């Protein structure tokens, strides 16, 4: 308020600024009533129930997300590519598996055909 003066309430973010002003006003009222009157009586329960509005500050996160449109686009594209990545890894695994079977078959065939020459080499 000290910096922007009346422009604080009439710019494009005026709804968020009014909401923030309301939350700060509630905090100040709560603090003043605790300092001046002490905590006693049922009327303080109403002031404590106003603290629920402070949880509304979490809504400010959505205000920040509006400025991160590029980040959201990049995250959406990365998340969208996970399905393609999954199927690519499945295909790569299948290719490795098939080549492993081919190599095992070729080595087995080679060992069976050259078994007698290998036995003589082992005994020597």
PDB file of C-alpha atoms in Angstrom:
ATOM      1  CA  UNK A   1       0.000   0.000   0.000  1.00  0.00           C
ATOM      2  CA  UNK A   2       2.840   2.367   0.781  1.00  0.00           C
ATOM      3  CA  UNK A   3       4.403   1.846  -2.634  1.00  0.00           C
ATOM      4  CA  UNK A   4       1.422   1.506  -4.954  1.00  0.00           C
ATOM      5  CA  UNK A   5      -1.103   3.616  -3.009  1.00  0.00           C
ATOM      6  CA  UNK A   6      -4.558   3.496  -4.703  1.00  0.00           C
ATOM      7  CA  UNK A   7      -3.162   1.627  -7.731  1.00  0.00           C
ATOM      8  CA  UNK A   8      -2.905  -1.396  -5.398  1.00  0.00           C
ATOM      9  CA  UNK A   9      -6.706  -1.737  -5.586  1.00  0.00           C
ATOM     10  CA  UNK A  10      -7.237  -0.957  -9.281  1.00  0.00           C
ATOM     11  CA  UNK A  11      -4.709  -2.930 -11.321  1.00  0.00           C
ATOM     12  CA  UNK A  12      -5.052  -6.258 -13.108  1.00  0.00           C
ATOM     13  CA  UNK A  13      -4.286  -8.149  -9.872  1.00  0.00           C
ATOM     14  CA  UNK A  14      -6.738  -6.148  -7.798  1.00  0.00           C
ATOM     15  CA  UNK A  15      -8.756  -9.223  -6.747  1.00  0.00           C
ATOM     16  CA  UNK A  16      -5.676 -10.912  -5.296  1.00  0.00           C
ATOM     17  CA  UNK A  17      -4.551  -7.654  -3.693  1.00  0.00           C
ATOM     18  CA  UNK A  18      -7.934  -7.146  -2.033  1.00  0.00           C
ATOM     19  CA  UNK A  19      -7.825 -10.748  -0.813  1.00  0.00           C
ATOM     20  CA  UNK A  20      -4.339 -10.183   0.621  1.00  0.00           C
ATOM     21  CA  UNK A  21      -5.451  -6.941   2.246  1.00  0.00           C
ATOM     22  CA  UNK A  22      -8.399  -8.752   3.833  1.00  0.00           C
ATOM     23  CA  UNK A  23      -6.119 -11.490   5.227  1.00  0.00           C
ATOM     24  CA  UNK A  24      -3.650  -8.982   6.653  1.00  0.00           C
ATOM     25  CA  UNK A  25      -6.519  -6.986   8.157  1.00  0.00           C
ATOM     26  CA  UNK A  26      -7.851 -10.128   9.860  1.00  0.00           C
ATOM     27  CA  UNK A  27      -4.378 -10.915  11.235  1.00  0.00           C
ATOM     28  CA  UNK A  28      -4.018  -7.376  12.600  1.00  0.00           C
ATOM     29  CA  UNK A  29      -7.481  -7.499  14.201  1.00  0.00           C
ATOM     30  CA  UNK A  30      -6.653 -10.866  15.760  1.00  0.00           C
ATOM     31  CA  UNK A  31      -3.333  -9.575  17.093  1.00  0.00           C
ATOM     32  CA  UNK A  32      -4.898  -6.376  18.504  1.00  0.00           C
ATOM     33  CA  UNK A  33      -7.699  -8.242  20.272  1.00  0.00           C
ATOM     34  CA  UNK A  34      -5.208 -10.629  21.848  1.00  0.00           C
ATOM     35  CA  UNK A  35      -2.911  -7.764  22.980  1.00  0.00           C
ATOM     36  CA  UNK A  36      -5.629  -5.467  24.284  1.00  0.00           C
ATOM     37  CA  UNK A  37      -8.299  -7.732  25.709  1.00  0.00           C
ATOM     38  CA  UNK A  38      -6.423 -10.858  26.557  1.00  0.00           C
ATOM     39  CA  UNK A  39      -7.914 -14.188  25.581  1.00  0.00           C
ATOM     40  CA  UNK A  40     -11.197 -14.743  27.374  1.00  0.00           C
ATOM     41  CA  UNK A  41     -14.835 -15.209  26.518  1.00  0.00           C
ATOM     42  CA  UNK A  42     -16.748 -16.762  23.654  1.00  0.00           C
ATOM     43  CA  UNK A  43     -16.318 -13.779  21.321  1.00  0.00           C
ATOM     44  CA  UNK A  44     -12.710 -14.826  20.707  1.00  0.00           C
ATOM     45  CA  UNK A  45     -13.939 -18.072  19.165  1.00  0.00           C
ATOM     46  CA  UNK A  46     -15.327 -16.039  16.287  1.00  0.00           C
ATOM     47  CA  UNK A  47     -11.970 -14.299  15.821  1.00  0.00           C
ATOM     48  CA  UNK A  48     -10.228 -17.669  15.840  1.00  0.00           C
ATOM     49  CA  UNK A  49     -12.622 -19.007  13.239  1.00  0.00           C
ATOM     50  CA  UNK A  50     -11.543 -16.185  10.935  1.00  0.00           C
ATOM     51  CA  UNK A  51      -8.084 -17.785  10.844  1.00  0.00           C
ATOM     52  CA  UNK A  52      -9.510 -20.264   8.365  1.00  0.00           C
ATOM     53  CA  UNK A  53      -9.346 -17.483   5.803  1.00  0.00           C
ATOM     54  CA  UNK A  54      -5.591 -17.459   6.232  1.00  0.00           C
ATOM     55  CA  UNK A  55      -5.527 -20.840   4.553  1.00  0.00           C
ATOM     56  CA  UNK A  56      -6.632 -18.995   1.466  1.00  0.00           C
ATOM     57  CA  UNK A  57      -3.090 -17.804   1.014  1.00  0.00           C
ATOM     58  CA  UNK A  58      -2.461 -21.181  -0.544  1.00  0.00           C
ATOM     59  CA  UNK A  59      -4.546 -19.907  -3.449  1.00  0.00           C
ATOM     60  CA  UNK A  60      -1.736 -17.495  -4.221  1.00  0.00           C
ATOM     61  CA  UNK A  61       0.201 -20.434  -5.624  1.00  0.00           C
ATOM     62  CA  UNK A  62      -2.233 -20.483  -8.539  1.00  0.00           C
ATOM     63  CA  UNK A  63      -1.431 -16.845  -9.157  1.00  0.00           C
ATOM     64  CA  UNK A  64       2.254 -17.717  -9.508  1.00  0.00           C
ATOM     65  CA  UNK A  65       1.475 -20.660 -11.788  1.00  0.00           C
ATOM     66  CA  UNK A  66      -0.066 -18.215 -14.252  1.00  0.00           C
ATOM     67  CA  UNK A  67       3.399 -16.768 -14.863  1.00  0.00           C
ATOM     68  CA  UNK A  68       4.959 -20.162 -15.482  1.00  0.00           C
ATOM     69  CA  UNK A  69       3.111 -21.078 -18.657  1.00  0.00           C
ATOM     70  CA  UNK A  70       6.311 -22.162 -20.418  1.00  0.00           C
ATOM     71  CA  UNK A  71       7.221 -24.443 -17.516  1.00  0.00           C
ATOM     72  CA  UNK A  72       3.760 -26.010 -17.604  1.00  0.00           C
ATOM     73  CA  UNK A  73       4.077 -26.609 -21.356  1.00  0.00           C
ATOM     74  CA  UNK A  74       7.458 -28.286 -20.897  1.00  0.00           C
ATOM     75  CA  UNK A  75       6.196 -30.445 -18.024  1.00  0.00           C
ATOM     76  CA  UNK A  76       3.117 -31.465 -20.017  1.00  0.00           C
ATOM     77  CA  UNK A  77       5.278 -32.491 -22.969  1.00  0.00           C
ATOM     78  CA  UNK A  78       7.651 -34.481 -20.726  1.00  0.00           C
ATOM     79  CA  UNK A  79       4.766 -36.251 -19.016  1.00  0.00           C
ATOM     80  CA  UNK A  80       3.110 -36.887 -22.374  1.00  0.00           C
ATOM     81  CA  UNK A  81       6.280 -38.475 -23.708  1.00  0.00           C
ATOM     82  CA  UNK A  82       6.477 -41.025 -20.871  1.00  0.00           C
ATOM     83  CA  UNK A  83       4.088 -43.367 -22.694  1.00  0.00           C
ATOM     84  CA  UNK A  84       6.256 -43.309 -25.799  1.00  0.00           C
ATOM     85  CA  UNK A  85       9.356 -43.781 -23.659  1.00  0.00           C
ATOM     86  CA  UNK A  86       7.788 -46.809 -21.953  1.00  0.00           C
ATOM     87  CA  UNK A  87       6.943 -48.516 -25.251  1.00  0.00           C
ATOM     88  CA  UNK A  88      10.361 -47.658 -26.674  1.00  0.00           C
ATOM     89  CA  UNK A  89      12.021 -49.359 -23.703  1.00  0.00           C
ATOM     90  CA  UNK A  90       9.764 -52.403 -24.139  1.00  0.00           C
ATOM     91  CA  UNK A  91      10.747 -52.606 -27.833  1.00  0.00           C
ATOM     92  CA  UNK A  92      14.438 -52.215 -26.997  1.00  0.00           C
ATOM     93  CA  UNK A  93      14.165 -54.985 -24.404  1.00  0.00           C
ATOM     94  CA  UNK A  94      12.512 -57.285 -26.936  1.00  0.00           C
ATOM     95  CA  UNK A  95      15.254 -56.610 -29.506  1.00  0.00           C
ATOM     96  CA  UNK A  96      17.971 -57.372 -26.935  1.00  0.00           C
ATOM     97  CA  UNK A  97      16.118 -60.555 -25.936  1.00  0.00           C
ATOM     98  CA  UNK A  98      15.830 -61.767 -29.554  1.00  0.00           C
ATOM     99  CA  UNK A  99      19.519 -61.119 -30.251  1.00  0.00           C
ATOM    100  CA  UNK A 100      20.444 -62.916 -27.019  1.00  0.00           C
ATOM    101  CA  UNK A 101      18.455 -65.957 -28.178  1.00  0.00           C
ATOM    102  CA  UNK A 102      20.142 -65.866 -31.595  1.00  0.00           C
ATOM    103  CA  UNK A 103      23.615 -65.706 -30.021  1.00  0.00           C
ATOM    104  CA  UNK A 104      22.846 -68.521 -27.563  1.00  0.00           C
ATOM    105  CA  UNK A 105      21.558 -70.703 -30.415  1.00  0.00           C
ATOM    106  CA  UNK A 106      24.636 -69.953 -32.541  1.00  0.00           C
ATOM    107  CA  UNK A 107      27.035 -70.713 -29.667  1.00  0.00           C
ATOM    108  CA  UNK A 108      25.168 -73.937 -28.826  1.00  0.00           C
ATOM    109  CA  UNK A 109      25.311 -75.074 -32.457  1.00  0.00           C
ATOM    110  CA  UNK A 110      29.031 -74.257 -32.640  1.00  0.00           C
ATOM    111  CA  UNK A 111      29.754 -76.184 -29.435  1.00  0.00           C
ATOM    112  CA  UNK A 112      27.798 -79.226 -30.605  1.00  0.00           C
ATOM    113  CA  UNK A 113      29.542 -79.319 -33.996  1.00  0.00           C
ATOM    114  CA  UNK A 114      33.050 -78.917 -32.545  1.00  0.00           C
ATOM    115  CA  UNK A 115      32.612 -81.007 -29.406  1.00  0.00           C
ATOM    116  CA  UNK A 116      35.157 -83.699 -30.300  1.00  0.00           C
ATOM    117  CA  UNK A 117      37.870 -81.199 -31.272  1.00  0.00           C
ATOM    118  CA  UNK A 118      37.325 -79.310 -28.042  1.00  0.00           C
ATOM    119  CA  UNK A 119      37.550 -82.490 -25.955  1.00  0.00           C
ATOM    120  CA  UNK A 120      40.917 -83.330 -27.461  1.00  0.00           C
ATOM    121  CA  UNK A 121      42.186 -79.807 -26.811  1.00  0.00           C
ATOM    122  CA  UNK A 122      41.046 -79.938 -23.177  1.00  0.00           C
ATOM    123  CA  UNK A 123      42.793 -83.265 -22.489  1.00  0.00           C
ATOM    124  CA  UNK A 124      46.109 -82.123 -23.983  1.00  0.00           C
TER     125      UNK A 124
END
